[in-house]
Tab-separated table of C-alpha atoms and ligand atoms in Angstrom:
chain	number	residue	atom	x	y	z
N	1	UNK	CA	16.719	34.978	121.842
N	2	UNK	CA	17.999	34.182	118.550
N	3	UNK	CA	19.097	31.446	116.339
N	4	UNK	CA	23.211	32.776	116.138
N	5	UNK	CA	24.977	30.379	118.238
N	6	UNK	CA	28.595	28.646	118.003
N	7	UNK	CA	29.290	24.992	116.938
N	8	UNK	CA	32.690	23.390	116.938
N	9	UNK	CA	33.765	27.046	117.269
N	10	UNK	CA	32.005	28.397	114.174
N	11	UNK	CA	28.777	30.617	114.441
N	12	UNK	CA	25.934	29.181	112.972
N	13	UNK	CA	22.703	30.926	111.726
N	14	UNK	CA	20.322	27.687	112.640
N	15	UNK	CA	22.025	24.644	111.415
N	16	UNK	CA	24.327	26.688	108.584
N	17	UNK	CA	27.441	27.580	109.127
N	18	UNK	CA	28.495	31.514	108.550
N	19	UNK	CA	31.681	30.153	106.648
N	20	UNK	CA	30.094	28.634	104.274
N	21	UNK	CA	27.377	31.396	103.153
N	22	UNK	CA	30.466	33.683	102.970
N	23	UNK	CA	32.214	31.121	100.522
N	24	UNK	CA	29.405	30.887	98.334
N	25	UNK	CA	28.260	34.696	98.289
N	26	UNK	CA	30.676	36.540	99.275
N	27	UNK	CA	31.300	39.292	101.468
N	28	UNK	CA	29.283	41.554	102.655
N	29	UNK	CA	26.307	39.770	102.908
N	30	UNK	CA	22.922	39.685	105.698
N	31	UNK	CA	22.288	36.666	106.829
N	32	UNK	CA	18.667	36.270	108.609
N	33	UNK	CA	17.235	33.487	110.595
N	34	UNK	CA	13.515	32.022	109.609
N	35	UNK	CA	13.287	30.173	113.224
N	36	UNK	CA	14.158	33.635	114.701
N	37	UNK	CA	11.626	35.920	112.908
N	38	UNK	CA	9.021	33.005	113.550
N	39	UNK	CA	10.190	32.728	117.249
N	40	UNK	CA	9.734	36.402	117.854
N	41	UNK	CA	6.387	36.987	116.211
N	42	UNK	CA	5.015	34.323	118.107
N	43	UNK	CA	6.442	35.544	121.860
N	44	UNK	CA	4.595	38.615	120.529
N	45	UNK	CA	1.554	37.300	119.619
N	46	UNK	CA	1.613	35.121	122.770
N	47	UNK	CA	2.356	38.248	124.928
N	48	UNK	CA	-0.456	39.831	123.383
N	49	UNK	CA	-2.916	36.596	124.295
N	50	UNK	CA	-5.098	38.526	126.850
N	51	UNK	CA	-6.498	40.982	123.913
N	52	UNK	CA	-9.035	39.860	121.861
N	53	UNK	CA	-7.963	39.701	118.423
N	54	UNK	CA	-4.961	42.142	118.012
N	55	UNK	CA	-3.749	42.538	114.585
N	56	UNK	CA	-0.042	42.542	114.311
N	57	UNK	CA	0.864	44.951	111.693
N	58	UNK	CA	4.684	44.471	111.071
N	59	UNK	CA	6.121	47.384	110.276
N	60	UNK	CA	7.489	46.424	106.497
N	61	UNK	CA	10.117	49.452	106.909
N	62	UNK	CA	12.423	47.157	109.224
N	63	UNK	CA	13.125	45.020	106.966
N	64	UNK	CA	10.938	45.085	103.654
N	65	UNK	CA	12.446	41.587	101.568
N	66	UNK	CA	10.036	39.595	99.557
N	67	UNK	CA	11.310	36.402	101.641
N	68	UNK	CA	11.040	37.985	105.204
N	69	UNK	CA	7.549	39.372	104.202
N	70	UNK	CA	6.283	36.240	102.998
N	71	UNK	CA	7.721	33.861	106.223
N	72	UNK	CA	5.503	36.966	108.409
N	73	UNK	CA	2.623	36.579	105.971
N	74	UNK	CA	2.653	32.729	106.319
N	75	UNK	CA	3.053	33.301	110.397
N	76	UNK	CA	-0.462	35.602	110.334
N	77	UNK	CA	0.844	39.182	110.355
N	78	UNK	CA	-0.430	42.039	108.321
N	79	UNK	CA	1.454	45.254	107.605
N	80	UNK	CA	2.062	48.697	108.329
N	81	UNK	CA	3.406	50.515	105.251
N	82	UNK	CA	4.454	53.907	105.168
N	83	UNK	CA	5.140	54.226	100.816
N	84	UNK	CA	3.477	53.013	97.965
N	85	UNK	CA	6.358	50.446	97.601
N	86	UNK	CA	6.071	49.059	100.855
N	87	UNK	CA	2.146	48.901	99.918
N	88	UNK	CA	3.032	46.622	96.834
N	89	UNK	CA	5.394	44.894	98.475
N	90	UNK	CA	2.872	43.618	101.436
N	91	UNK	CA	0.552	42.607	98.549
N	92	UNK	CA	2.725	40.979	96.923
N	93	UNK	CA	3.823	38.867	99.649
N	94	UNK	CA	0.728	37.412	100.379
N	95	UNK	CA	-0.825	39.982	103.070
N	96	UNK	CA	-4.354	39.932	103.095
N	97	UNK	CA	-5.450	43.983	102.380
N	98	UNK	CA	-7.809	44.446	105.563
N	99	UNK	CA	-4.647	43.393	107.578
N	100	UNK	CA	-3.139	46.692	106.145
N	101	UNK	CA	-2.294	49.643	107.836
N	102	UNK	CA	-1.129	52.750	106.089
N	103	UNK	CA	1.093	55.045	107.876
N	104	UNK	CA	3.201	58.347	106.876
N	105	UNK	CA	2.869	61.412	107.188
N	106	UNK	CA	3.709	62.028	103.447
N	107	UNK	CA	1.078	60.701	101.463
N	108	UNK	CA	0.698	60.934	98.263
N	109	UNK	CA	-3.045	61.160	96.389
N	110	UNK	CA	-1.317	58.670	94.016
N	111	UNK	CA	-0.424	56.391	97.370
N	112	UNK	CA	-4.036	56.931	98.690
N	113	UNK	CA	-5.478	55.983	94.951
N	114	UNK	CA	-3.377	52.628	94.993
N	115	UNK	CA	-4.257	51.766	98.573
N	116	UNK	CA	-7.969	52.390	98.483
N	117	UNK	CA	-7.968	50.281	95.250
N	118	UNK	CA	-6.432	47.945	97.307
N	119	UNK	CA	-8.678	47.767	99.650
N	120	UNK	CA	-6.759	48.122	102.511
N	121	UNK	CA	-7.676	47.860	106.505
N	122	UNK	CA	-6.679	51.699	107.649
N	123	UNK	CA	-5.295	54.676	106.900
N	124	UNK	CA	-3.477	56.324	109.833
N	125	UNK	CA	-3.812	60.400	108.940
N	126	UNK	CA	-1.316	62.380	110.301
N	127	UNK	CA	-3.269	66.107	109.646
N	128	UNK	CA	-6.123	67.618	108.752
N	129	UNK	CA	-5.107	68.503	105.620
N	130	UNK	CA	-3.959	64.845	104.601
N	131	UNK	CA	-7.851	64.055	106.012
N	132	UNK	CA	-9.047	66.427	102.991
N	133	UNK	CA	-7.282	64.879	100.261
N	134	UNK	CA	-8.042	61.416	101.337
N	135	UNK	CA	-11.907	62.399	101.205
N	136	UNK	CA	-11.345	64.054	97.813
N	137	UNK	CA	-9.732	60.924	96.283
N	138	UNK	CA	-11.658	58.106	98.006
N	139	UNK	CA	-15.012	60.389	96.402
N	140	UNK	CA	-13.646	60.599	92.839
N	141	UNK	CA	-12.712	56.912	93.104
N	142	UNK	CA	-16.999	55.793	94.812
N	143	UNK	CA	-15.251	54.147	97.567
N	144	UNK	CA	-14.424	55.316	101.394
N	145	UNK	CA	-11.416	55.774	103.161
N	146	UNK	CA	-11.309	53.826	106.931
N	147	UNK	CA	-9.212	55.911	108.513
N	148	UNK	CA	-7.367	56.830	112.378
N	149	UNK	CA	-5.930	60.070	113.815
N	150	UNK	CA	-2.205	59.831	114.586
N	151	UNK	CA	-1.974	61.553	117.755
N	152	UNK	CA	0.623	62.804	119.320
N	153	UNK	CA	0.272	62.834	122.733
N	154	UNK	CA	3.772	64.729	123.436
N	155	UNK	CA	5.653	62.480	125.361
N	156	UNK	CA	8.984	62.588	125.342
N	157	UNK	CA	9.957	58.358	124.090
N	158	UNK	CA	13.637	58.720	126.106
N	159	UNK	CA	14.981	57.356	123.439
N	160	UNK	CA	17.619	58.557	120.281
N	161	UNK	CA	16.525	62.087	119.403
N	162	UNK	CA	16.287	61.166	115.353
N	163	UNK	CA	13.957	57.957	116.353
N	164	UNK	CA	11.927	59.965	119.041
N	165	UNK	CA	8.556	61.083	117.311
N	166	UNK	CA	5.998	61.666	119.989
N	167	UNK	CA	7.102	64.963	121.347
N	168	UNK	CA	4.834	68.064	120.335
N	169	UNK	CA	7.943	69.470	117.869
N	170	UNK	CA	8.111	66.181	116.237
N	171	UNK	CA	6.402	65.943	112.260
N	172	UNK	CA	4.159	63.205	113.330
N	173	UNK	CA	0.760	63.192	114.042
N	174	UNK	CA	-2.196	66.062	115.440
N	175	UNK	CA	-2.059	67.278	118.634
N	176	UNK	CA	-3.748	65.804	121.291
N	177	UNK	CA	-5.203	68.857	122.320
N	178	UNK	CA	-6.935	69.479	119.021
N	179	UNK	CA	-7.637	66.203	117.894
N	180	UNK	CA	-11.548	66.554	118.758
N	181	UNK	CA	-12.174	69.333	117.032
N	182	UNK	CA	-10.245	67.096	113.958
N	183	UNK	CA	-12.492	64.202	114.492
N	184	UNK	CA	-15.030	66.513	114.209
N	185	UNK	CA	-14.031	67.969	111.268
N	186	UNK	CA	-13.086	64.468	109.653
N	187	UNK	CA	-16.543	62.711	110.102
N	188	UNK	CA	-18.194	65.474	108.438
N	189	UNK	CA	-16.282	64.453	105.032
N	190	UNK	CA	-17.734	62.415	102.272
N	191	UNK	CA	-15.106	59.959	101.307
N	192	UNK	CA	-14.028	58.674	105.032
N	193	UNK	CA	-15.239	56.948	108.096
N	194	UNK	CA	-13.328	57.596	111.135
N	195	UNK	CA	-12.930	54.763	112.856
N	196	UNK	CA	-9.493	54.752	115.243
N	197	UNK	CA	-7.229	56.506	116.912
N	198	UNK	CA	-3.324	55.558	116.422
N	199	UNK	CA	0.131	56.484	118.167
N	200	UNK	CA	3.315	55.720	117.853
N	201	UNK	CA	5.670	57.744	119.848
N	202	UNK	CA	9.795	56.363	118.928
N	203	UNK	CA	11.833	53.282	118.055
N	204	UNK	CA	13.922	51.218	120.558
N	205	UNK	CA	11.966	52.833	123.785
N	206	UNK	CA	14.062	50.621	126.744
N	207	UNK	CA	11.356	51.811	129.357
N	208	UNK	CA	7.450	51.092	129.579
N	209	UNK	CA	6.762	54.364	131.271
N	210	UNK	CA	6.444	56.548	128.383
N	211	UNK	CA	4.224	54.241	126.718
N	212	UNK	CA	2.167	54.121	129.270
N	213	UNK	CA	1.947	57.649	129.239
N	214	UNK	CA	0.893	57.564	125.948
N	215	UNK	CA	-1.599	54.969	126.109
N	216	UNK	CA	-3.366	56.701	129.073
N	217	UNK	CA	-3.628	59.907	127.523
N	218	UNK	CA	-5.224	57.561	124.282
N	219	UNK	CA	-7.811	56.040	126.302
N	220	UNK	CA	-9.019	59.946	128.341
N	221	UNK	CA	-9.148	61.077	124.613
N	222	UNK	CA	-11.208	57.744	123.365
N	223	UNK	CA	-13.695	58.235	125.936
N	224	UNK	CA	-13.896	62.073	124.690
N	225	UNK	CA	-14.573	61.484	121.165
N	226	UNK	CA	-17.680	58.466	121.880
N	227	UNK	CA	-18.825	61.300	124.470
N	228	UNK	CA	-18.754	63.686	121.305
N	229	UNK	CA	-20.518	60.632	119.425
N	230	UNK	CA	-17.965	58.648	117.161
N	231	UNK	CA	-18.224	55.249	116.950
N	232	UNK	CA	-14.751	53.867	117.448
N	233	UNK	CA	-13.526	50.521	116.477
N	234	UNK	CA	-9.647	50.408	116.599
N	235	UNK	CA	-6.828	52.000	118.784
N	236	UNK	CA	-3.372	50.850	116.878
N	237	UNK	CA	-0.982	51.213	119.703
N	238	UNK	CA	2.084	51.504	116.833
N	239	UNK	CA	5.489	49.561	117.824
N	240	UNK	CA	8.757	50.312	119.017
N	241	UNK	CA	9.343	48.494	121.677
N	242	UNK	CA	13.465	47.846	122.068
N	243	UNK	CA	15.725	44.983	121.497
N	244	UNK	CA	18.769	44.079	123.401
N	245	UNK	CA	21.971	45.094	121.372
N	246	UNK	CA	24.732	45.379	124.050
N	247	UNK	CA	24.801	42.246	126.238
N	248	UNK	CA	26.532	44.684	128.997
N	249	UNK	CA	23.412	46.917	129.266
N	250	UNK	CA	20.225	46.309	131.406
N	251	UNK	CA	17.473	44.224	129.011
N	252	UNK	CA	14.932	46.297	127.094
N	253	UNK	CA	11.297	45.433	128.715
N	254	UNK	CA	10.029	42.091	127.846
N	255	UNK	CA	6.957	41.425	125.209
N	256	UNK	CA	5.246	39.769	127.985
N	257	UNK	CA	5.628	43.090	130.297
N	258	UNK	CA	4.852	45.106	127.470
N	259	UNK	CA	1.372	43.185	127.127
N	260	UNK	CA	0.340	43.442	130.288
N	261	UNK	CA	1.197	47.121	130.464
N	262	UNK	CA	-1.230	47.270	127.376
N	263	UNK	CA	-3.623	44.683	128.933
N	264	UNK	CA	-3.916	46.888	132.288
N	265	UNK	CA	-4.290	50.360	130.642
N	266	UNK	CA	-7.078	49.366	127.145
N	267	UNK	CA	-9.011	46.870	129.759
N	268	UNK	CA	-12.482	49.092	129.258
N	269	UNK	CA	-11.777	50.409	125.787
N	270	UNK	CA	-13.670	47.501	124.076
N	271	UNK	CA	-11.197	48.182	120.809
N	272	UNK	CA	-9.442	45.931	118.378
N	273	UNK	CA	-6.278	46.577	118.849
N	274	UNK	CA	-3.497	46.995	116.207
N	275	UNK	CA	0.182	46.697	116.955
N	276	UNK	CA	3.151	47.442	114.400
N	277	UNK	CA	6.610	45.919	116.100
N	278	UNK	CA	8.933	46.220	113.797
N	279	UNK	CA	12.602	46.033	115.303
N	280	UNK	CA	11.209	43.992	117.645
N	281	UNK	CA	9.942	41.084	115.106
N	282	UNK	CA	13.378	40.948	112.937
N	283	UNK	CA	16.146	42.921	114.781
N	284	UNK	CA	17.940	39.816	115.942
N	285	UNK	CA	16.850	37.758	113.541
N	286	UNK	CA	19.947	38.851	111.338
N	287	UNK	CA	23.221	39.676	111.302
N	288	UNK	CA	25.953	41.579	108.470
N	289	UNK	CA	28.515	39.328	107.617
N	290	UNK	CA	31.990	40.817	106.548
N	291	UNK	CA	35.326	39.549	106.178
N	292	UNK	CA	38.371	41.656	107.325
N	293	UNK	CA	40.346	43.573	104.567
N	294	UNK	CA	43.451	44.207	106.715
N	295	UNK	CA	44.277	45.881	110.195
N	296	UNK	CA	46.440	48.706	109.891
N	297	UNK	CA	48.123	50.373	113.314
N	298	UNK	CA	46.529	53.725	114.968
N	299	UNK	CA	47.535	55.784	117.535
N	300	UNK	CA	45.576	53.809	120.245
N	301	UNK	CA	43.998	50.836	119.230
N	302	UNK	CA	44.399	49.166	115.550
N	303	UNK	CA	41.713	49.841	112.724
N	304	UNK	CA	39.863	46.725	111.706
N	305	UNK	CA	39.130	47.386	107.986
N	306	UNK	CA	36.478	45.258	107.092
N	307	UNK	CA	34.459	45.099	103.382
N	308	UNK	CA	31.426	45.930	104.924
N	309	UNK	CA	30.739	50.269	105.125
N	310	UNK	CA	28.619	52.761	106.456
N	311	UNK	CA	25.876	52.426	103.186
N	312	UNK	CA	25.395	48.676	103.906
N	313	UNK	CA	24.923	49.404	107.681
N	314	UNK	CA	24.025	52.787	108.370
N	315	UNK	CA	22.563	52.635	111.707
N	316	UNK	CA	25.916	53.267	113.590
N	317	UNK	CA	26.193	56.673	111.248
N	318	UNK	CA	22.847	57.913	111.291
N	319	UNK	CA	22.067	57.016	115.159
N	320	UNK	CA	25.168	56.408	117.052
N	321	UNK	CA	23.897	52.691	117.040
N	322	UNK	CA	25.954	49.983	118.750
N	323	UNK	CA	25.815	46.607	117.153
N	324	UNK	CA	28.257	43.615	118.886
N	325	UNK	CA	30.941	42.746	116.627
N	326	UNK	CA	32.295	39.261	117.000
N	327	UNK	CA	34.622	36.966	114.899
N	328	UNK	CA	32.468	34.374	113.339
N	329	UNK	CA	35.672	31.689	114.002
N	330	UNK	CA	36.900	33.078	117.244
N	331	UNK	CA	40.982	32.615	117.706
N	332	UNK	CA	39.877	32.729	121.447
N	333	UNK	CA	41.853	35.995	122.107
N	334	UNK	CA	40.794	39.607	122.547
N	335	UNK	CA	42.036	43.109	121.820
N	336	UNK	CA	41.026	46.301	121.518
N	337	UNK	CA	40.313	47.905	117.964
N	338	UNK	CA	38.254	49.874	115.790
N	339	UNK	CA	36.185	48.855	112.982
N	340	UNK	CA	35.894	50.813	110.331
N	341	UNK	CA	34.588	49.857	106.663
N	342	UNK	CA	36.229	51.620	103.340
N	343	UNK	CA	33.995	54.582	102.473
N	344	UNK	CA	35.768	57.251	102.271
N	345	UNK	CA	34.270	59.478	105.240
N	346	UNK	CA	35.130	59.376	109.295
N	347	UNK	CA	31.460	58.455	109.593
N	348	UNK	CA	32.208	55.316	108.513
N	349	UNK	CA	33.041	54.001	111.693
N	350	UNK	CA	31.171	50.943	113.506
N	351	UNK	CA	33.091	50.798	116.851
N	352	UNK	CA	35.583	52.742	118.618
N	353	UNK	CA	38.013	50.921	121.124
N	354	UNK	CA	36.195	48.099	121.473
N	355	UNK	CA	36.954	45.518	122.979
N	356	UNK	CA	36.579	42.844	120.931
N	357	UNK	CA	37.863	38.843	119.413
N	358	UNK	CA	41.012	39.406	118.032
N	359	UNK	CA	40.882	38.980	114.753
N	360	UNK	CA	43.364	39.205	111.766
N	361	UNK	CA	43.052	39.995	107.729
N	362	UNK	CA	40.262	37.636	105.693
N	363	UNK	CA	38.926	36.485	109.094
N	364	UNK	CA	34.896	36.792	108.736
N	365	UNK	CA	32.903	38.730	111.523
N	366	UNK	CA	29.258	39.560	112.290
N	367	UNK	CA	27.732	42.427	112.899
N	368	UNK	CA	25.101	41.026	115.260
N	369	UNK	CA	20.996	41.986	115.308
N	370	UNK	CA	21.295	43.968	111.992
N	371	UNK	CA	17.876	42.173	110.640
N	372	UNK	CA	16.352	45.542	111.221
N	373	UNK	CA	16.952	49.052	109.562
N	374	UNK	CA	20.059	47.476	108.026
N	375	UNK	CA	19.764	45.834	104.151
N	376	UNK	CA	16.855	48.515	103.899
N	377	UNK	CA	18.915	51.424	104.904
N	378	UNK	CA	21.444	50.616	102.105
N	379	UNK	CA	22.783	53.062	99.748
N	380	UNK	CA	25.146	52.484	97.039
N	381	UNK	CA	27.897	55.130	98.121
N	382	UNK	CA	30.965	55.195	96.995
N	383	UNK	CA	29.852	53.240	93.952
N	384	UNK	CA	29.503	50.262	95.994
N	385	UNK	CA	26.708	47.534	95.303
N	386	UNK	CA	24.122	47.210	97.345
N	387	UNK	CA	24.432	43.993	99.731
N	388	UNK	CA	23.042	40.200	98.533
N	389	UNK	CA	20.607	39.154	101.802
N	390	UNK	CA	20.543	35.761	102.485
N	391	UNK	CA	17.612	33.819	104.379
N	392	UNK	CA	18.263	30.388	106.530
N	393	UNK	CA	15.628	28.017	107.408
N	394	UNK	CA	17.072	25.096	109.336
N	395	UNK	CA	19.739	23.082	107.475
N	396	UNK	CA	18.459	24.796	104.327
N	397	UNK	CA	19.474	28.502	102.775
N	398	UNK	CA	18.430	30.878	99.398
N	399	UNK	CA	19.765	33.849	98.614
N	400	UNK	CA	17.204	35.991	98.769
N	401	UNK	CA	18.556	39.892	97.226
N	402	UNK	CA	21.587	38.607	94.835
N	403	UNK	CA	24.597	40.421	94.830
N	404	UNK	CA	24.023	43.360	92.296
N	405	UNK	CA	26.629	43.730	89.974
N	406	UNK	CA	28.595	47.041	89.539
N	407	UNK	CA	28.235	47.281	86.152
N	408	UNK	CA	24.207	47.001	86.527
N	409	UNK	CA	25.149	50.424	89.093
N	410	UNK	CA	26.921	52.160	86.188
N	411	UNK	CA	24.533	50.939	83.050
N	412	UNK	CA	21.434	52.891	85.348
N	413	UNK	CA	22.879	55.914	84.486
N	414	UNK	CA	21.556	57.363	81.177
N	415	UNK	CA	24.076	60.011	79.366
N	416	UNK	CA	22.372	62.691	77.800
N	417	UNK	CA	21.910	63.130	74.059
N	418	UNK	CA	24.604	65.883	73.874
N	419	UNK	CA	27.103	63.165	75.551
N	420	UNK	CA	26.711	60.883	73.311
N	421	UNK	CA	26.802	62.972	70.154
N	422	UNK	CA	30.279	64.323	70.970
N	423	UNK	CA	31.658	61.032	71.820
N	424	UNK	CA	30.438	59.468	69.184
Z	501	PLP	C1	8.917	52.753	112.255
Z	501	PLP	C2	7.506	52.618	112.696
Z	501	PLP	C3	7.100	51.471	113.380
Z	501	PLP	C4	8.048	50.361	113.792
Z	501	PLP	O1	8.919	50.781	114.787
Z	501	PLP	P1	9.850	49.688	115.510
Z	501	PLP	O2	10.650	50.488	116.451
Z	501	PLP	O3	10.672	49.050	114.463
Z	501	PLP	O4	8.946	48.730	116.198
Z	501	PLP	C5	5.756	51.353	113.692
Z	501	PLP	N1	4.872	52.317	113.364
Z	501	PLP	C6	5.229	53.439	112.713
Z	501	PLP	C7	4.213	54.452	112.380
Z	501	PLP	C8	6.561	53.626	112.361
Z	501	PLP	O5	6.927	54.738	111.734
């Protein structure tokens, strides 16, 4: 549930009306909802009530702004990180270290340097060969590296084949089949302590069973590696558990199914748990705002142009993602059209034939549950800026990314010396 609802015929975000941000910012611009990210983190953390002490490690990628961060940081979560940014970022917002989780399977020995300085909770490895360089920095630095195996347990997440990452071809993770002969390996090594197992097998998975899967085949390998003598702590379960973004299809599994599902299958691990929702914490909890350019006439339907394009919302390009579209001051008709934004590429196309509330040029419309894997995602394409984010908190709202001026775009670029000589 979220916090986008109509009054006197104008959608609200809480007790603000969408006209009104869009009069004072402009267009594009994310709005997200403060009662909504609260709201879900808490179902979550409720759903999760029969585990004892889980840490929720939101996964900063979804939706990494400073305001966002700090609301989850105030609400208890930690973070899961997957840069050296995103690392900063957590600390900077407030998030105690231990409640860190470092994930990636990219990892830099600059990364590891800054996060073992940090002092952070875990580092989820994702080889052998990561495993090594972690040792050899943690050593030169007198300090030691916590650290999980991300396993991947080959199970194929049924979801979008560019968010799917559990299968055995997928980048992520060791293979379950080797992983005790890594563990092995791994607790021989001066500079870490093994002390997890992790998984995290796809984004916006709209069935339980292949998480189950996955969990199972966690817990026959957690009882292998005590039998071969480690002593285990953690099992971070990762996120990706879906969000409902087309009211016409069936709902993704509840939080509340989800943690019983979990509840049922880690019952005799005797393991802190970790979780790192990410979609699930902020997906709904904001929406793209956009005002209509013009409609111009196609061969079918008519194209909506609105201001807002494929680098301020990729997910639609990247994925095939479906967000709703609806007129923020509906004119209680419908039609059928297709919204497209400006860029100058067929890609940049949020909706075919859809039906839809008519609207007309300079109406405003929402792009609804864009809080996650949208602002983040933006590029600055077609020399277009990249998108002011806005957060609401009741009656009450900041910006909270300003709009970033063109000509700061431009004055970025640096001409070289040769350039300048000539023109000068
Ligand atoms: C992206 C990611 C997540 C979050 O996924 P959601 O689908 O947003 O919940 C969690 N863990 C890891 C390792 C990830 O890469």
């Amino acid at each position: 549930m979220d916090h986008f609802l109509y009054r006197d015929g104008v959608m609200h975000a809480e007790d603000v009306a969408l006209t009104e941000i869009a009069e004072t910012v402009g267009t594009p611009v994310y709005v997200y909802s403060t009662a909504t990210i609260e709201r879900h983190f808490r179902v979550f953390r409720e759903a999760l009530a029969a585990l004892d002490d889980p840490l929720i490690a939101y996964a900063v990628k979804a939706n990494p702004n400073a305001a966002v961060l700090a609301t989850l940081a105030r609400a208890g979560a930690g973070a899961d990180v997957v840069s050296g940014g995103e690392l900063k970022r957590a600390l900077a917002a407030g998030i105690a270290p231990g409640k860190i989780v470092f994930s990636g399977v990219g990892k830099t020995a600059d990364e590891m340097a800054l996060a073992l300085n940090a002092g952070i909770g875990q580092f989820n490895l994702e080889s052998e060969e990561e495993a090594e360089t972690l040792s050899e920095v943690a050593a030169s630095l007198g300090l030691t590296a916590r650290v999980a195996f991300r396993i991947n347990p080959d199970v194929d997440a049924g979801t979008h084949a560019k968010i799917s990452t559990g299968r055995s071809e997928n980048k992520f993770g060791i293979p379950h089949d080797i992983a005790r002969a890594a563990y092995a390996r791994a607790a021989a090594r001066p500079g870490i302590v093994v002390q997890g197992v992790a998984v995290h097998i796809g984004s916006q998975l709209t069935d339980l069973a292949p998480l189950e899967r996955a969990f199972t085949r966690i817990g026959t390998l957690i009882a292998a590696l005590r039998g071969d003598g480690h002593a285990l702590a953690t099992a971070d379960l990762g996120g990706g558990l879906g969000i409902p973004y087309d009211p016409a299809r069936p709902l993704p599994p509840s939080p509340a199914d989800y943690g019983a599902m979990v509840a049922r299958i880690t019952a005799d691990w005797g393991l802190r748990l970790i979780f790192e929702p990410g979609r699930l914490i902020v997906g709904n909890a904001g929406v793209l705002l956009t005002r209509v350019i013009r409609v111009k006439p196609g061969s079918a339907s008519p194209f909506v142009i609105v201001d807002a394009a494929m680098n301020d919302l990729m997910r639609p390009a990247l994925y095939d993602a479906w967000h709703d579209i609806r007129a923020v001051v509906p004119r209680g008709e419908r039609f059928d059209a297709n919204v497209v934004g400006p860029v100058c590429e067929t890609g940049d196309t949020f909706a075919m034939e859809r039906p839809m509330d008519r609207v007309a040029a300079s109406d405003l419309v929402a792009f609804m549950t864009a809080g996650a894997y949208g602002a983040t995602m933006a590029s600055t394409y077609n020399s277009r800026a990249l998108t002011p984010e806005v957060l609401v908190s009741g009656g009450d709202w900041a910006v909270v990314r300003e709009r970033q001026p063109v000509e700061a775009l431009i004055a970025a670029d640096n001409l070289p010396h040769w350039l300048v000589e000539e023109s000068a």
